């Protein structure tokens, strides 16, 4: 079999290594003509004599299989040509699944995936399971297969981009946290986006489990079509099979038998959305066989993941919070809801076509001022003004300028929040790089003021 891997990034390189390790004939391809070939690919070319192309026209008829990285749109010309030539198109997630032993816990949703995946991984690890935390969280699944076996659990964050190109992927437990508007630059319509997310359970049957957010109307409707055993999470209503919040307690229920996980006041995460994330991760672990005591102990010790409502420091009485992972409107709305008010919001970035007027209507009087940067800054300003936002708006060229203006304007007791409501790709390689710069700027600021 001859396989072409599309994308020179982390997922593509991991897929290449897996395929070469299985003795496959591999070609590496990237659509960008000016891209520098990574060292890992250059070394593989020397050792295995693989073919490497960047943006060239190639004969696609030789390939039986094409593995596409998450950043490669299935509608690009090279993918269409491969389809027309009869090649099977799959994602790196699907490729890794075909070679994997063990069971998959697949976690998806517009927001909360990373927190839930990280927490679930910690719970499984502390409960004594052989666990790999992988997927969209940063470590490709292909990279996580070494030394795994039938008892391994792959706690996997999966994105809509990865799910677009699956065919056999069948998790033991799937989790859908929420679905709100995002990635419409890629999926074009909400219907397409929802359909991609719901593929997480399309191959599951009555031996598998689906955990879904019953408070999200779209998710509940989507889950109705699943053949898996269904477990609902809710902050509003008790569940016979699922997990819920009642009288300040987190409760897990299977076949009507309830167990108290912990008190909500004992968790270290901001916001109701994180209660949902905790319920989902905890229920998955309980279904896999972890004890309620072990799960509860991990939950009570768990702290926020980096770049998601991450407290950075306080200077002159002003708190600085890094929420660079707020890459869409809904994620940033959740961040604002989780904080008390007096917010100086730094926002903007790569344009995914989001509606910022709706975002502004959700400020609920908590946002004092806006500091906008990145590709969306002009449209952002126009739409929030149209929505009636009356606070101060500063349009800036850099994140540094935003931080400096916000720190000059904020009073003691206020919060400077980086939650861009936009992706980072216009100015940064990733939201992590953007968040790291914000934290470095806060450290500089703290050193200057000496308080």
GROMACS .gro file of C-alpha atoms in nm:
model
  451
    1UNK     CA    1   0.000   0.000   0.000
    2UNK     CA    2   0.126   0.347  -0.088
    3UNK     CA    3   0.024   0.624   0.151
    4UNK     CA    4   0.048   1.001   0.123
    5UNK     CA    5   0.044   1.211   0.442
    6UNK     CA    6  -0.080   1.568   0.401
    7UNK     CA    7   0.067   1.827   0.638
    8UNK     CA    8   0.418   1.882   0.773
    9UNK     CA    9   0.299   1.960   1.127
   10UNK     CA   10   0.298   1.751   1.442
   11UNK     CA   11   0.013   1.522   1.334
   12UNK     CA   12   0.164   1.460   0.991
   13UNK     CA   13   0.506   1.377   1.133
   14UNK     CA   14   0.354   1.139   1.389
   15UNK     CA   15   0.152   0.965   1.118
   16UNK     CA   16   0.467   0.935   0.907
   17UNK     CA   17   0.659   0.771   1.191
   18UNK     CA   18   0.378   0.526   1.261
   19UNK     CA   19   0.350   0.425   0.896
   20UNK     CA   20   0.726   0.389   0.848
   21UNK     CA   21   0.740   0.176   1.161
   22UNK     CA   22   0.481  -0.053   1.002
   23UNK     CA   23   0.689  -0.084   0.685
   24UNK     CA   24   0.462   0.133   0.471
   25UNK     CA   25   0.565   0.327   0.161
   26UNK     CA   26   0.514   0.694   0.257
   27UNK     CA   27   0.502   1.026   0.072
   28UNK     CA   28   0.491   1.355   0.266
   29UNK     CA   29   0.306   1.651   0.111
   30UNK     CA   30   0.226   2.006   0.218
   31UNK     CA   31   0.023   2.255   0.015
   32UNK     CA   32   0.251   2.548   0.108
   33UNK     CA   33   0.526   2.602  -0.147
   34UNK     CA   34   0.739   2.820   0.080
   35UNK     CA   35   0.733   2.593   0.385
   36UNK     CA   36   1.060   2.476   0.533
   37UNK     CA   37   1.077   2.098   0.551
   38UNK     CA   38   1.102   1.999   0.921
   39UNK     CA   39   1.416   1.817   1.035
   40UNK     CA   40   1.217   1.506   1.129
   41UNK     CA   41   1.095   1.471   0.772
   42UNK     CA   42   1.438   1.543   0.623
   43UNK     CA   43   1.593   1.273   0.843
   44UNK     CA   44   1.322   1.025   0.745
   45UNK     CA   45   1.383   1.107   0.378
   46UNK     CA   46   1.752   1.022   0.418
   47UNK     CA   47   1.689   0.701   0.613
   48UNK     CA   48   1.382   0.562   0.435
   49UNK     CA   49   1.403   0.734   0.096
   50UNK     CA   50   1.052   0.876   0.130
   51UNK     CA   51   0.921   1.129  -0.122
   52UNK     CA   52   0.865   1.486   0.000
   53UNK     CA   53   0.668   1.753  -0.188
   54UNK     CA   54   0.572   2.111  -0.100
   55UNK     CA   55   0.302   2.267  -0.316
   56UNK     CA   56   0.398   2.086  -0.637
   57UNK     CA   57   0.161   1.919  -0.879
   58UNK     CA   58   0.197   1.545  -0.833
   59UNK     CA   59   0.052   1.227  -0.981
   60UNK     CA   60  -0.201   1.116  -0.718
   61UNK     CA   61  -0.300   0.792  -0.891
   62UNK     CA   62  -0.030   0.594  -0.707
   63UNK     CA   63  -0.186   0.637  -0.361
   64UNK     CA   64  -0.433   0.401  -0.196
   65UNK     CA   65  -0.454   0.598   0.128
   66UNK     CA   66  -0.427   0.966   0.222
   67UNK     CA   67  -0.384   1.072   0.585
   68UNK     CA   68  -0.480   1.436   0.636
   69UNK     CA   69  -0.369   1.652   0.926
   70UNK     CA   70  -0.635   1.852   1.115
   71UNK     CA   71  -0.523   2.176   0.948
   72UNK     CA   72  -0.582   2.038   0.598
   73UNK     CA   73  -0.929   2.122   0.466
   74UNK     CA   74  -1.090   1.818   0.298
   75UNK     CA   75  -1.207   2.053   0.023
   76UNK     CA   76  -0.856   2.153  -0.088
   77UNK     CA   77  -0.761   2.067  -0.444
   78UNK     CA   78  -0.509   1.795  -0.356
   79UNK     CA   79  -0.763   1.612  -0.137
   80UNK     CA   80  -1.030   1.632  -0.407
   81UNK     CA   81  -0.785   1.491  -0.661
   82UNK     CA   82  -0.697   1.204  -0.429
   83UNK     CA   83  -1.066   1.125  -0.373
   84UNK     CA   84  -1.134   1.130  -0.745
   85UNK     CA   85  -0.841   0.895  -0.800
   86UNK     CA   86  -0.993   0.646  -0.556
   87UNK     CA   87  -0.772   0.701  -0.250
   88UNK     CA   88  -0.926   0.652   0.093
   89UNK     CA   89  -0.910   0.978   0.292
   90UNK     CA   90  -0.864   0.944   0.669
   91UNK     CA   91  -0.746   1.157   0.960
   92UNK     CA   92  -0.442   1.089   1.177
   93UNK     CA   93  -0.690   0.998   1.453
   94UNK     CA   94  -0.841   0.727   1.233
   95UNK     CA   95  -0.499   0.599   1.129
   96UNK     CA   96  -0.383   0.566   1.491
   97UNK     CA   97  -0.709   0.397   1.592
   98UNK     CA   98  -0.656   0.128   1.328
   99UNK     CA   99  -0.322   0.034   1.481
  100UNK     CA  100  -0.415   0.089   1.846
  101UNK     CA  101  -0.484  -0.164   2.117
  102UNK     CA  102  -0.683  -0.062   2.422
  103UNK     CA  103  -0.990   0.156   2.465
  104UNK     CA  104  -1.061   0.514   2.364
  105UNK     CA  105  -1.232   0.781   2.572
  106UNK     CA  106  -1.311   1.043   2.305
  107UNK     CA  107  -1.393   1.394   2.428
  108UNK     CA  108  -1.533   1.661   2.198
  109UNK     CA  109  -1.732   1.985   2.212
  110UNK     CA  110  -1.677   2.345   2.116
  111UNK     CA  111  -1.538   2.438   2.456
  112UNK     CA  112  -1.406   2.258   2.762
  113UNK     CA  113  -1.235   1.972   2.575
  114UNK     CA  114  -0.885   2.036   2.706
  115UNK     CA  115  -0.991   2.081   3.069
  116UNK     CA  116  -1.207   1.768   3.057
  117UNK     CA  117  -0.940   1.562   2.881
  118UNK     CA  118  -0.669   1.672   3.121
  119UNK     CA  119  -0.886   1.604   3.427
  120UNK     CA  120  -1.005   1.268   3.295
  121UNK     CA  121  -0.645   1.169   3.227
  122UNK     CA  122  -0.545   1.260   3.582
  123UNK     CA  123  -0.838   1.068   3.727
  124UNK     CA  124  -0.756   0.756   3.525
  125UNK     CA  125  -0.387   0.779   3.616
  126UNK     CA  126  -0.453   0.824   3.987
  127UNK     CA  127  -0.698   0.535   3.979
  128UNK     CA  128  -0.417   0.307   3.862
  129UNK     CA  129  -0.504   0.272   3.493
  130UNK     CA  130  -0.249   0.265   3.210
  131UNK     CA  131  -0.353   0.589   3.042
  132UNK     CA  132  -0.237   0.804   2.750
  133UNK     CA  133  -0.359   1.165   2.727
  134UNK     CA  134  -0.353   1.252   2.359
  135UNK     CA  135  -0.523   1.391   2.051
  136UNK     CA  136  -0.604   1.754   1.987
  137UNK     CA  137  -0.466   1.839   2.333
  138UNK     CA  138  -0.115   1.846   2.184
  139UNK     CA  139   0.017   1.491   2.156
  140UNK     CA  140  -0.104   1.307   1.844
  141UNK     CA  141  -0.258   0.966   1.905
  142UNK     CA  142  -0.004   0.807   1.667
  143UNK     CA  143   0.268   0.918   1.907
  144UNK     CA  144   0.093   0.753   2.203
  145UNK     CA  145   0.072   0.394   2.082
  146UNK     CA  146   0.416   0.271   2.187
  147UNK     CA  147   0.406   0.010   2.466
  148UNK     CA  148   0.027   0.022   2.483
  149UNK     CA  149  -0.185  -0.291   2.519
  150UNK     CA  150  -0.545  -0.406   2.551
  151UNK     CA  151  -0.567  -0.254   2.900
  152UNK     CA  152  -0.451   0.093   2.791
  153UNK     CA  153  -0.699   0.382   2.797
  154UNK     CA  154  -0.647   0.655   2.537
  155UNK     CA  155  -0.809   0.966   2.687
  156UNK     CA  156  -0.837   1.160   2.365
  157UNK     CA  157  -0.939   1.517   2.286
  158UNK     CA  158  -1.097   1.510   1.941
  159UNK     CA  159  -1.184   1.807   1.722
  160UNK     CA  160  -1.434   1.843   1.441
  161UNK     CA  161  -1.141   1.857   1.198
  162UNK     CA  162  -1.022   1.514   1.311
  163UNK     CA  163  -1.372   1.367   1.307
  164UNK     CA  164  -1.439   1.481   0.951
  165UNK     CA  165  -1.222   1.200   0.817
  166UNK     CA  166  -1.298   0.894   1.032
  167UNK     CA  167  -1.458   0.571   0.915
  168UNK     CA  168  -1.395   0.300   1.178
  169UNK     CA  169  -1.313   0.507   1.487
  170UNK     CA  170  -1.521   0.359   1.771
  171UNK     CA  171  -1.462   0.491   2.123
  172UNK     CA  172  -1.551   0.286   2.429
  173UNK     CA  173  -1.683   0.610   2.583
  174UNK     CA  174  -1.757   0.928   2.390
  175UNK     CA  175  -1.829   1.267   2.549
  176UNK     CA  176  -1.999   1.566   2.385
  177UNK     CA  177  -1.974   1.871   2.611
  178UNK     CA  178  -2.142   2.145   2.407
  179UNK     CA  179  -2.184   2.271   2.051
  180UNK     CA  180  -2.184   2.643   1.974
  181UNK     CA  181  -2.084   2.845   1.668
  182UNK     CA  182  -1.720   2.795   1.571
  183UNK     CA  183  -1.499   2.708   1.272
  184UNK     CA  184  -1.758   2.826   1.020
  185UNK     CA  185  -1.469   2.940   0.800
  186UNK     CA  186  -1.402   2.567   0.753
  187UNK     CA  187  -1.742   2.399   0.795
  188UNK     CA  188  -1.943   2.679   0.626
  189UNK     CA  189  -2.267   2.604   0.817
  190UNK     CA  190  -2.364   2.511   1.171
  191UNK     CA  191  -2.532   2.200   1.035
  192UNK     CA  192  -2.201   2.080   0.891
  193UNK     CA  193  -2.019   2.163   1.214
  194UNK     CA  194  -2.273   1.976   1.429
  195UNK     CA  195  -2.263   1.678   1.193
  196UNK     CA  196  -1.883   1.663   1.223
  197UNK     CA  197  -1.898   1.670   1.604
  198UNK     CA  198  -2.166   1.402   1.619
  199UNK     CA  199  -1.949   1.162   1.420
  200UNK     CA  200  -1.775   1.087   1.751
  201UNK     CA  201  -2.044   0.827   1.829
  202UNK     CA  202  -2.146   0.712   1.479
  203UNK     CA  203  -1.976   0.372   1.513
  204UNK     CA  204  -2.069   0.309   1.876
  205UNK     CA  205  -2.318   0.039   1.968
  206UNK     CA  206  -2.501  -0.079   2.282
  207UNK     CA  207  -2.172  -0.203   2.432
  208UNK     CA  208  -2.035   0.153   2.435
  209UNK     CA  209  -2.132   0.466   2.628
  210UNK     CA  210  -2.214   0.824   2.529
  211UNK     CA  211  -2.194   1.101   2.789
  212UNK     CA  212  -2.367   1.417   2.672
  213UNK     CA  213  -2.471   1.758   2.804
  214UNK     CA  214  -2.848   1.742   2.847
  215UNK     CA  215  -2.862   2.117   2.917
  216UNK     CA  216  -2.740   2.192   2.563
  217UNK     CA  217  -3.041   2.154   2.334
  218UNK     CA  218  -2.829   2.092   2.024
  219UNK     CA  219  -2.619   1.826   2.194
  220UNK     CA  220  -2.925   1.651   2.340
  221UNK     CA  221  -3.088   1.640   1.996
  222UNK     CA  222  -2.768   1.510   1.842
  223UNK     CA  223  -2.727   1.240   2.111
  224UNK     CA  224  -3.077   1.108   2.049
  225UNK     CA  225  -2.955   0.932   1.736
  226UNK     CA  226  -2.680   0.737   1.912
  227UNK     CA  227  -2.696   0.359   1.953
  228UNK     CA  228  -2.471   0.371   2.260
  229UNK     CA  229  -2.582   0.362   2.624
  230UNK     CA  230  -2.662   0.723   2.706
  231UNK     CA  231  -2.560   0.913   3.020
  232UNK     CA  232  -2.672   1.274   3.062
  233UNK     CA  233  -2.494   1.548   3.255
  234UNK     CA  234  -2.700   1.839   3.384
  235UNK     CA  235  -2.680   2.137   3.616
  236UNK     CA  236  -3.059   2.168   3.608
  237UNK     CA  237  -3.218   1.827   3.655
  238UNK     CA  238  -3.133   1.500   3.836
  239UNK     CA  239  -3.055   1.205   3.608
  240UNK     CA  240  -3.119   0.832   3.653
  241UNK     CA  241  -2.819   0.761   3.434
  242UNK     CA  242  -2.567   1.041   3.432
  243UNK     CA  243  -2.427   1.313   3.655
  244UNK     CA  244  -2.575   1.630   3.795
  245UNK     CA  245  -2.549   1.915   4.044
  246UNK     CA  246  -2.801   1.926   4.329
  247UNK     CA  247  -2.794   2.133   4.648
  248UNK     CA  248  -2.431   2.224   4.587
  249UNK     CA  249  -2.320   1.862   4.548
  250UNK     CA  250  -2.183   1.682   4.241
  251UNK     CA  251  -2.367   1.352   4.204
  252UNK     CA  252  -2.302   1.054   3.976
  253UNK     CA  253  -2.582   0.810   3.896
  254UNK     CA  254  -2.586   0.473   3.720
  255UNK     CA  255  -2.915   0.283   3.691
  256UNK     CA  256  -3.064   0.506   3.959
  257UNK     CA  257  -2.789   0.438   4.214
  258UNK     CA  258  -2.646   0.773   4.319
  259UNK     CA  259  -2.305   0.853   4.467
  260UNK     CA  260  -2.191   1.195   4.590
  261UNK     CA  261  -1.862   1.293   4.430
  262UNK     CA  262  -1.791   1.610   4.629
  263UNK     CA  263  -1.923   1.955   4.718
  264UNK     CA  264  -1.903   2.218   4.446
  265UNK     CA  265  -1.724   2.449   4.692
  266UNK     CA  266  -1.438   2.199   4.713
  267UNK     CA  267  -1.334   2.228   4.346
  268UNK     CA  268  -1.064   2.470   4.231
  269UNK     CA  269  -1.206   2.569   3.891
  270UNK     CA  270  -1.400   2.885   3.802
  271UNK     CA  271  -1.753   2.873   3.665
  272UNK     CA  272  -2.052   2.644   3.612
  273UNK     CA  273  -1.908   2.526   3.280
  274UNK     CA  274  -1.627   2.361   3.473
  275UNK     CA  275  -1.877   2.177   3.692
  276UNK     CA  276  -2.009   2.025   3.368
  277UNK     CA  277  -1.654   1.933   3.265
  278UNK     CA  278  -1.589   1.771   3.604
  279UNK     CA  279  -1.914   1.573   3.590
  280UNK     CA  280  -1.831   1.441   3.241
  281UNK     CA  281  -1.474   1.338   3.324
  282UNK     CA  282  -1.576   1.180   3.655
  283UNK     CA  283  -1.863   0.983   3.504
  284UNK     CA  284  -1.634   0.845   3.233
  285UNK     CA  285  -1.393   0.723   3.499
  286UNK     CA  286  -1.673   0.566   3.704
  287UNK     CA  287  -1.800   0.381   3.396
  288UNK     CA  288  -1.447   0.253   3.335
  289UNK     CA  289  -1.428   0.115   3.688
  290UNK     CA  290  -1.258   0.382   3.898
  291UNK     CA  291  -1.380   0.420   4.257
  292UNK     CA  292  -1.582   0.722   4.363
  293UNK     CA  293  -1.326   0.802   4.636
  294UNK     CA  294  -1.033   0.800   4.395
  295UNK     CA  295  -1.223   1.018   4.147
  296UNK     CA  296  -1.326   1.266   4.417
  297UNK     CA  297  -0.973   1.298   4.553
  298UNK     CA  298  -0.837   1.390   4.210
  299UNK     CA  299  -1.119   1.633   4.137
  300UNK     CA  300  -1.058   1.824   4.462
  301UNK     CA  301  -0.686   1.861   4.387
  302UNK     CA  302  -0.719   1.953   4.019
  303UNK     CA  303  -0.637   2.310   3.912
  304UNK     CA  304  -0.709   2.501   3.590
  305UNK     CA  305  -0.519   2.403   3.278
  306UNK     CA  306  -0.272   2.650   3.133
  307UNK     CA  307  -0.425   2.926   2.915
  308UNK     CA  308  -0.781   2.861   3.037
  309UNK     CA  309  -0.890   3.116   3.301
  310UNK     CA  310  -0.535   3.092   3.433
  311UNK     CA  311  -0.450   3.336   3.710
  312UNK     CA  312  -0.117   3.502   3.622
  313UNK     CA  313  -0.049   3.765   3.889
  314UNK     CA  314  -0.175   4.079   4.062
  315UNK     CA  315  -0.015   4.420   4.013
  316UNK     CA  316  -0.136   4.741   4.180
  317UNK     CA  317  -0.445   4.553   4.296
  318UNK     CA  318  -0.536   4.446   3.942
  319UNK     CA  319  -0.566   4.074   3.865
  320UNK     CA  320  -0.433   3.946   3.532
  321UNK     CA  321  -0.598   3.634   3.389
  322UNK     CA  322  -0.481   3.441   3.084
  323UNK     CA  323  -0.764   3.284   2.884
  324UNK     CA  324  -0.582   3.264   2.551
  325UNK     CA  325  -0.764   2.936   2.487
  326UNK     CA  326  -1.079   3.146   2.446
  327UNK     CA  327  -1.056   3.108   2.070
  328UNK     CA  328  -1.425   3.157   1.997
  329UNK     CA  329  -1.710   3.376   2.115
  330UNK     CA  330  -1.873   3.112   2.335
  331UNK     CA  331  -1.548   3.030   2.519
  332UNK     CA  332  -1.489   3.397   2.596
  333UNK     CA  333  -1.851   3.446   2.703
  334UNK     CA  334  -1.806   3.160   2.950
  335UNK     CA  335  -1.488   3.323   3.083
  336UNK     CA  336  -1.667   3.654   3.141
  337UNK     CA  337  -1.957   3.479   3.316
  338UNK     CA  338  -1.710   3.303   3.548
  339UNK     CA  339  -1.560   3.633   3.671
  340UNK     CA  340  -1.718   3.892   3.902
  341UNK     CA  341  -1.690   4.204   3.684
  342UNK     CA  342  -1.468   4.510   3.646
  343UNK     CA  343  -1.317   4.342   3.341
  344UNK     CA  344  -1.074   4.505   3.100
  345UNK     CA  345  -1.103   4.262   2.810
  346UNK     CA  346  -0.824   4.206   2.559
  347UNK     CA  347  -0.966   4.041   2.247
  348UNK     CA  348  -0.922   3.987   1.875
  349UNK     CA  349  -0.723   3.767   1.641
  350UNK     CA  350  -0.773   3.545   1.338
  351UNK     CA  351  -1.113   3.593   1.175
  352UNK     CA  352  -1.333   3.282   1.179
  353UNK     CA  353  -1.646   3.479   1.092
  354UNK     CA  354  -1.792   3.499   1.442
  355UNK     CA  355  -2.069   3.743   1.538
  356UNK     CA  356  -1.911   3.986   1.786
  357UNK     CA  357  -2.234   4.184   1.833
  358UNK     CA  358  -2.392   3.884   2.005
  359UNK     CA  359  -2.076   3.848   2.211
  360UNK     CA  360  -2.105   4.209   2.330
  361UNK     CA  361  -2.469   4.162   2.429
  362UNK     CA  362  -2.352   3.893   2.668
  363UNK     CA  363  -2.116   4.122   2.860
  364UNK     CA  364  -2.393   4.177   3.116
  365UNK     CA  365  -2.233   4.496   3.250
  366UNK     CA  366  -1.916   4.312   3.353
  367UNK     CA  367  -1.683   4.452   3.086
  368UNK     CA  368  -1.557   4.805   3.154
  369UNK     CA  369  -1.329   4.842   2.852
  370UNK     CA  370  -1.215   4.661   2.540
  371UNK     CA  371  -0.863   4.646   2.395
  372UNK     CA  372  -0.868   4.500   2.045
  373UNK     CA  373  -0.585   4.368   1.829
  374UNK     CA  374  -0.530   4.124   1.545
  375UNK     CA  375  -0.708   4.070   1.215
  376UNK     CA  376  -1.057   4.106   1.365
  377UNK     CA  377  -0.998   4.433   1.549
  378UNK     CA  378  -1.182   4.671   1.312
  379UNK     CA  379  -1.481   4.441   1.262
  380UNK     CA  380  -1.483   4.367   1.634
  381UNK     CA  381  -1.500   4.738   1.717
  382UNK     CA  382  -1.777   4.803   1.465
  383UNK     CA  383  -1.996   4.515   1.580
  384UNK     CA  384  -1.967   4.574   1.955
  385UNK     CA  385  -2.054   4.941   1.903
  386UNK     CA  386  -2.353   4.837   1.696
  387UNK     CA  387  -2.457   4.608   1.982
  388UNK     CA  388  -2.464   4.907   2.217
  389UNK     CA  389  -2.143   4.860   2.413
  390UNK     CA  390  -2.072   5.196   2.577
  391UNK     CA  391  -1.741   5.124   2.745
  392UNK     CA  392  -1.405   5.248   2.626
  393UNK     CA  393  -1.262   5.076   2.317
  394UNK     CA  394  -0.894   5.092   2.227
  395UNK     CA  395  -0.780   4.953   1.892
  396UNK     CA  396  -0.418   4.838   1.921
  397UNK     CA  397  -0.149   4.697   1.696
  398UNK     CA  398   0.004   4.447   1.936
  399UNK     CA  399  -0.075   4.249   2.248
  400UNK     CA  400   0.191   4.452   2.430
  401UNK     CA  401   0.003   4.773   2.348
  402UNK     CA  402  -0.320   4.617   2.475
  403UNK     CA  403  -0.163   4.515   2.806
  404UNK     CA  404  -0.001   4.856   2.855
  405UNK     CA  405  -0.325   5.045   2.789
  406UNK     CA  406  -0.531   4.808   3.004
  407UNK     CA  407  -0.287   4.830   3.296
  408UNK     CA  408  -0.292   5.211   3.276
  409UNK     CA  409  -0.671   5.223   3.283
  410UNK     CA  410  -0.755   4.948   3.532
  411UNK     CA  411  -0.817   5.039   3.895
  412UNK     CA  412  -0.747   4.832   4.204
  413UNK     CA  413  -1.001   4.549   4.220
  414UNK     CA  414  -1.038   4.529   3.841
  415UNK     CA  415  -0.941   4.235   3.620
  416UNK     CA  416  -0.739   4.242   3.299
  417UNK     CA  417  -0.857   3.939   3.102
  418UNK     CA  418  -0.700   3.807   2.784
  419UNK     CA  419  -0.985   3.611   2.623
  420UNK     CA  420  -0.963   3.686   2.252
  421UNK     CA  421  -1.286   3.524   2.122
  422UNK     CA  422  -1.072   3.457   1.813
  423UNK     CA  423  -0.808   3.211   1.701
  424UNK     CA  424  -0.441   3.306   1.714
  425UNK     CA  425  -0.323   3.216   1.365
  426UNK     CA  426  -0.304   3.572   1.230
  427UNK     CA  427  -0.013   3.666   1.461
  428UNK     CA  428   0.094   3.351   1.645
  429UNK     CA  429   0.161   2.983   1.578
  430UNK     CA  430  -0.085   2.883   1.851
  431UNK     CA  431  -0.299   3.009   2.138
  432UNK     CA  432  -0.024   2.880   2.369
  433UNK     CA  433   0.229   3.117   2.215
  434UNK     CA  434  -0.018   3.406   2.252
  435UNK     CA  435  -0.088   3.317   2.615
  436UNK     CA  436   0.282   3.283   2.693
  437UNK     CA  437   0.346   3.632   2.556
  438UNK     CA  438   0.067   3.771   2.773
  439UNK     CA  439   0.218   3.610   3.082
  440UNK     CA  440   0.562   3.745   2.995
  441UNK     CA  441   0.417   4.095   2.956
  442UNK     CA  442   0.249   4.068   3.296
  443UNK     CA  443   0.581   3.963   3.453
  444UNK     CA  444   0.750   4.269   3.294
  445UNK     CA  445   0.471   4.490   3.424
  446UNK     CA  446   0.499   4.347   3.774
  447UNK     CA  447   0.874   4.411   3.779
  448UNK     CA  448   0.823   4.773   3.672
  449UNK     CA  449   0.564   4.857   3.935
  450UNK     CA  450   0.738   4.655   4.212
  451UNK     CA  451   0.408   4.577   4.381
   0.00000   0.00000   0.00000
